[in-house]
Amino acid sequence: MINIIATLRFNIKAFGLIRGLRLPVIVYGALKIRHIGTIRVHCPLRRRLIIIGNNHESVVAPYTVFDNQGTVDVYGRLFLNYGSSFINRGEVIFRGKNIVGNQTVIDIRHRLDVGFNTIFGFENHVADHDHHFMVDVETHRVRQNFAPITLGRFNWFGGNCFIKKGTVTPDYLTVASPCSMLSKDYTALPPHSVLAGCPARPVKQGVRRICNHVIEREVREHFLQHPDAEYYQVDERADLDEICELA
């Protein structure tokens, strides 16, 4: 159910009265707003551009958290699903058609850049810092504990993944659930790779997630009607970006 009071409050505080009444942000369910900060929109400001608290998976959680004391740059449609926590002290860039899954935590102190059509599954954790510092017992040196995160286009992070400081991913990457942990530069991987494990290692290549709900429904119905079928054949002339992009 739409939270009308939170929707109006968020929009007016973020965009001012005139622009806010266009309702670019729609809030569902309980939302704990700690700070709204600066939200910069780099696309036409339209209704339902940003959806906060969507709960299509019927997750049981007390509320969604939005705590932005930095800058958020939005280049297209953005979903912060119910029970997620968005905590930003630096700069976060969403390149468009991004989903932050239910109960996912995004905790940024410096910089996160999320590529176009990149999706986080449920209960992911994204942090560009280690929270605490460690001292070397021999040298007494304390190393820097943060580094920016840059995620490519058309990435899909399955449930319970942890994306740590310094992670850089290529386009068309899939990270398998559960409990995969990323913490370095993966851009040398072959196209359409799949990572899994802690730490994450390549386990497969040459596959992509279907994000277009219409196509996904067709595939699901095909297997329901043909339970013994081994595969569903996509037209070889089809544009895979259209099939794998959020509608």
GROMACS .gro file of C-alpha atoms in nm:
model
  247
    1MET     CA    1   0.000   0.000   0.000
    2ILE     CA    2   0.126   0.347  -0.087
    3ASN     CA    3   0.236   0.550   0.215
    4ILE     CA    4   0.083   0.884   0.114
    5ILE     CA    5   0.233   1.088   0.398
    6ALA     CA    6   0.586   0.952   0.347
    7THR     CA    7   0.552   0.997  -0.031
    8LEU     CA    8   0.457   1.365  -0.001
    9ARG     CA    9   0.717   1.433   0.267
   10PHE     CA   10   0.997   1.270   0.071
   11ASN     CA   11   0.916   1.442  -0.259
   12ILE     CA   12   0.874   1.791  -0.118
   13LYS     CA   13   1.191   1.771   0.092
   14ALA     CA   14   1.393   1.624  -0.195
   15PHE     CA   15   1.267   1.834  -0.486
   16GLY     CA   16   1.076   2.132  -0.344
   17LEU     CA   17   0.702   2.193  -0.360
   18ILE     CA   18   0.648   2.243  -0.734
   19ARG     CA   19   0.874   1.964  -0.861
   20GLY     CA   20   0.789   1.741  -0.565
   21LEU     CA   21   0.419   1.740  -0.650
   22ARG     CA   22   0.506   1.556  -0.970
   23LEU     CA   23   0.564   1.262  -0.731
   24PRO     CA   24   0.881   1.122  -0.886
   25VAL     CA   25   0.920   0.913  -0.568
   26ILE     CA   26   0.650   0.671  -0.452
   27VAL     CA   27   0.683   0.515  -0.106
   28TYR     CA   28   0.522   0.186  -0.008
   29GLY     CA   29   0.496   0.063   0.349
   30ALA     CA   30   0.686   0.194   0.650
   31LEU     CA   31   0.987   0.414   0.571
   32LYS     CA   32   1.236   0.548   0.823
   33ILE     CA   33   1.376   0.869   0.672
   34ARG     CA   34   1.689   0.978   0.858
   35HIS     CA   35   1.831   1.217   0.600
   36ILE     CA   36   1.725   1.284   0.240
   37GLY     CA   37   2.041   1.468   0.137
   38THR     CA   38   2.096   1.567  -0.224
   39ILE     CA   39   1.922   1.373  -0.502
   40ARG     CA   40   2.014   1.478  -0.856
   41VAL     CA   41   1.799   1.348  -1.139
   42HIS     CA   42   1.966   1.328  -1.482
   43CYS     CA   43   1.658   1.222  -1.677
   44PRO     CA   44   1.305   1.361  -1.719
   45LEU     CA   45   1.147   1.407  -1.376
   46ARG     CA   46   0.834   1.194  -1.395
   47ARG     CA   47   0.597   1.016  -1.162
   48ARG     CA   48   0.717   0.683  -1.022
   49LEU     CA   49   1.076   0.733  -1.130
   50ILE     CA   50   1.193   0.604  -0.791
   51ILE     CA   51   0.999   0.336  -0.602
   52ILE     CA   52   1.082   0.287  -0.234
   53GLY     CA   53   0.944  -0.004  -0.032
   54ASN     CA   54   0.812  -0.225  -0.311
   55ASN     CA   55   0.745  -0.566  -0.154
   56HIS     CA   56   0.659  -0.809  -0.433
   57GLU     CA   57   0.828  -1.093  -0.242
   58SER     CA   58   0.611  -1.039   0.072
   59VAL     CA   59   0.914  -0.992   0.294
   60VAL     CA   60   0.847  -0.947   0.665
   61ALA     CA   61   1.051  -0.649   0.787
   62PRO     CA   62   0.968  -0.356   1.016
   63TYR     CA   63   1.052  -0.082   0.765
   64THR     CA   64   1.278   0.045   0.487
   65VAL     CA   65   1.562   0.285   0.579
   66PHE     CA   66   1.672   0.587   0.375
   67ASP     CA   67   1.970   0.775   0.519
   68ASN     CA   68   2.143   0.991   0.260
   69GLN     CA   69   2.391   1.245   0.393
   70GLY     CA   70   2.573   1.261   0.061
   71THR     CA   71   2.473   1.279  -0.305
   72VAL     CA   72   2.263   1.036  -0.509
   73ASP     CA   73   2.267   1.066  -0.889
   74VAL     CA   74   1.975   0.899  -1.065
   75TYR     CA   75   1.983   0.838  -1.441
   76GLY     CA   76   1.670   0.627  -1.476
   77ARG     CA   77   1.419   0.401  -1.300
   78LEU     CA   78   1.522   0.293  -0.950
   79PHE     CA   79   1.365   0.048  -0.703
   80LEU     CA   80   1.469   0.035  -0.336
   81ASN     CA   81   1.267  -0.265  -0.224
   82TYR     CA   82   1.105  -0.317   0.113
   83GLY     CA   83   1.327  -0.378   0.414
   84SER     CA   84   1.636  -0.246   0.234
   85SER     CA   85   1.869   0.002   0.404
   86PHE     CA   86   2.024   0.280   0.199
   87ILE     CA   87   2.300   0.455   0.394
   88ASN     CA   88   2.519   0.703   0.209
   89ARG     CA   89   2.783   0.948   0.329
   90GLY     CA   90   2.950   0.993  -0.008
   91GLU     CA   91   2.833   0.962  -0.369
   92VAL     CA   92   2.609   0.692  -0.515
   93ILE     CA   93   2.530   0.677  -0.887
   94PHE     CA   94   2.243   0.470  -1.026
   95ARG     CA   95   2.270   0.452  -1.406
   96GLY     CA   96   1.906   0.347  -1.462
   97LYS     CA   97   1.678   0.043  -1.437
   98ASN     CA   98   1.835  -0.060  -1.106
   99ILE     CA   99   1.679  -0.275  -0.835
  100VAL     CA  100   1.799  -0.295  -0.475
  101GLY     CA  101   1.645  -0.618  -0.344
  102ASN     CA  102   1.447  -0.674  -0.027
  103GLN     CA  103   1.655  -0.639   0.290
  104THR     CA  104   1.968  -0.544   0.096
  105VAL     CA  105   2.205  -0.303   0.271
  106ILE     CA  106   2.391  -0.035   0.076
  107ASP     CA  107   2.641   0.135   0.309
  108ILE     CA  108   2.861   0.388   0.130
  109ARG     CA  109   3.108   0.638   0.274
  110HIS     CA  110   3.286   0.733  -0.045
  111ARG     CA  111   3.163   0.618  -0.387
  112LEU     CA  112   2.942   0.354  -0.551
  113ASP     CA  113   2.868   0.352  -0.925
  114VAL     CA  114   2.594   0.107  -1.030
  115GLY     CA  115   2.571   0.033  -1.403
  116PHE     CA  116   2.258   0.038  -1.619
  117ASN     CA  117   2.016  -0.251  -1.557
  118THR     CA  118   2.225  -0.387  -1.270
  119ILE     CA  119   2.016  -0.566  -1.007
  120PHE     CA  120   2.081  -0.669  -0.646
  121GLY     CA  121   1.889  -0.970  -0.517
  122PHE     CA  122   1.758  -1.004  -0.163
  123GLU     CA  123   1.984  -0.960   0.142
  124ASN     CA  124   2.290  -0.834  -0.043
  125HIS     CA  125   2.542  -0.619   0.141
  126VAL     CA  126   2.735  -0.347  -0.045
  127ALA     CA  127   3.000  -0.154   0.149
  128ASP     CA  128   3.294   0.049   0.021
  129HIS     CA  129   3.467   0.035   0.362
  130ASP     CA  130   3.557  -0.212   0.636
  131HIS     CA  131   3.380  -0.024   0.920
  132HIS     CA  132   3.687  -0.061   1.143
  133PHE     CA  133   4.064  -0.028   1.106
  134MET     CA  134   4.327  -0.298   1.162
  135VAL     CA  135   4.679  -0.235   1.293
  136ASP     CA  136   4.976  -0.448   1.189
  137VAL     CA  137   5.117  -0.596   1.510
  138GLU     CA  138   5.476  -0.583   1.379
  139THR     CA  139   5.493  -0.249   1.197
  140HIS     CA  140   5.211  -0.072   1.384
  141ARG     CA  141   5.088   0.054   1.046
  142VAL     CA  142   4.719   0.107   0.979
  143ARG     CA  143   4.609   0.072   0.617
  144GLN     CA  144   4.332   0.262   0.442
  145ASN     CA  145   4.001   0.082   0.490
  146PHE     CA  146   3.795   0.211   0.197
  147ALA     CA  147   3.796   0.205  -0.185
  148PRO     CA  148   3.527   0.293  -0.441
  149ILE     CA  149   3.301   0.029  -0.595
  150THR     CA  150   3.222   0.032  -0.968
  151LEU     CA  151   2.969  -0.216  -1.107
  152GLY     CA  152   2.918  -0.271  -1.479
  153ARG     CA  153   2.603  -0.280  -1.689
  154PHE     CA  154   2.359  -0.572  -1.680
  155ASN     CA  155   2.504  -0.723  -1.363
  156TRP     CA  156   2.288  -0.951  -1.150
  157PHE     CA  157   2.383  -1.026  -0.790
  158GLY     CA  158   2.189  -1.321  -0.649
  159GLY     CA  159   2.071  -1.341  -0.288
  160ASN     CA  160   2.311  -1.304   0.007
  161CYS     CA  161   2.606  -1.164  -0.188
  162PHE     CA  162   2.863  -0.933  -0.023
  163ILE     CA  163   3.024  -0.666  -0.241
  164LYS     CA  164   3.323  -0.517  -0.062
  165LYS     CA  165   3.546  -0.215  -0.111
  166GLY     CA  166   3.747  -0.199  -0.433
  167THR     CA  167   3.512  -0.424  -0.631
  168VAL     CA  168   3.506  -0.352  -1.005
  169THR     CA  169   3.291  -0.567  -1.231
  170PRO     CA  170   3.257  -0.598  -1.611
  171ASP     CA  171   2.931  -0.570  -1.804
  172TYR     CA  172   2.699  -0.874  -1.819
  173LEU     CA  173   2.825  -1.037  -1.499
  174THR     CA  174   2.617  -1.279  -1.289
  175VAL     CA  175   2.705  -1.354  -0.927
  176ALA     CA  176   2.547  -1.671  -0.789
  177SER     CA  177   2.380  -1.703  -0.452
  178PRO     CA  178   2.426  -1.771  -0.169
  179CYS     CA  179   2.719  -1.617   0.015
  180SER     CA  180   2.935  -1.503  -0.277
  181MET     CA  181   3.188  -1.236  -0.179
  182LEU     CA  182   3.351  -0.990  -0.421
  183SER     CA  183   3.647  -0.772  -0.328
  184LYS     CA  184   3.867  -0.698  -0.632
  185ASP     CA  185   3.878  -0.603  -1.001
  186TYR     CA  186   3.704  -0.867  -1.218
  187THR     CA  187   3.708  -0.680  -1.550
  188ALA     CA  188   3.954  -0.927  -1.707
  189LEU     CA  189   3.688  -1.201  -1.702
  190PRO     CA  190   3.539  -1.325  -2.029
  191PRO     CA  191   3.202  -1.176  -2.131
  192HIS     CA  192   2.887  -1.314  -1.966
  193SER     CA  193   3.072  -1.482  -1.680
  194VAL     CA  194   2.925  -1.627  -1.361
  195LEU     CA  195   3.103  -1.591  -1.026
  196ALA     CA  196   3.035  -1.796  -0.713
  197GLY     CA  197   3.190  -1.862  -0.376
  198CYS     CA  198   3.373  -1.684  -0.097
  199PRO     CA  199   3.590  -1.539  -0.233
  200ALA     CA  200   3.406  -1.535  -0.566
  201ARG     CA  201   3.562  -1.730  -0.854
  202PRO     CA  202   3.450  -1.783  -1.214
  203VAL     CA  203   3.240  -2.098  -1.252
  204LYS     CA  204   3.069  -2.051  -1.589
  205GLN     CA  205   3.052  -1.819  -1.888
  206GLY     CA  206   2.826  -1.748  -2.182
  207VAL     CA  207   2.496  -1.695  -1.992
  208ARG     CA  208   2.279  -1.394  -1.895
  209ARG     CA  209   1.977  -1.339  -1.675
  210ILE     CA  210   1.642  -1.266  -1.842
  211CYS     CA  211   1.505  -0.951  -1.677
  212ASN     CA  212   1.223  -0.872  -1.920
  213HIS     CA  213   0.912  -0.984  -1.730
  214VAL     CA  214   0.713  -1.050  -2.047
  215ILE     CA  215   0.977  -1.286  -2.185
  216GLU     CA  216   1.026  -1.446  -1.845
  217ARG     CA  217   0.653  -1.515  -1.823
  218GLU     CA  218   0.659  -1.677  -2.168
  219VAL     CA  219   0.947  -1.902  -2.062
  220ARG     CA  220   0.775  -1.997  -1.736
  221GLU     CA  221   0.450  -2.082  -1.915
  222HIS     CA  222   0.641  -2.289  -2.169
  223PHE     CA  223   0.789  -2.511  -1.897
  224LEU     CA  224   0.457  -2.533  -1.713
  225GLN     CA  225   0.292  -2.658  -2.031
  226HIS     CA  226   0.587  -2.879  -2.125
  227PRO     CA  227   0.727  -3.012  -1.795
  228ASP     CA  228   0.951  -3.261  -1.972
  229ALA     CA  229   1.110  -2.999  -2.199
  230GLU     CA  230   1.483  -2.946  -2.152
  231TYR     CA  231   1.494  -2.594  -2.290
  232TYR     CA  232   1.302  -2.302  -2.438
  233GLN     CA  233   1.440  -2.180  -2.770
  234VAL     CA  234   1.484  -1.803  -2.804
  235ASP     CA  235   1.477  -1.672  -3.160
  236GLU     CA  236   1.841  -1.657  -3.271
  237ARG     CA  237   1.768  -1.323  -3.440
  238ALA     CA  238   1.643  -1.170  -3.114
  239ASP     CA  239   1.825  -0.880  -2.949
  240LEU     CA  240   1.950  -1.024  -2.621
  241ASP     CA  241   1.972  -0.679  -2.464
  242GLU     CA  242   1.594  -0.642  -2.511
  243ILE     CA  243   1.532  -0.988  -2.364
  244CYS     CA  244   1.763  -0.932  -2.069
  245GLU     CA  245   1.669  -0.569  -1.993
  246LEU     CA  246   1.406  -0.463  -1.743
  247ALA     CA  247   1.089  -0.363  -1.926
   0.00000   0.00000   0.00000
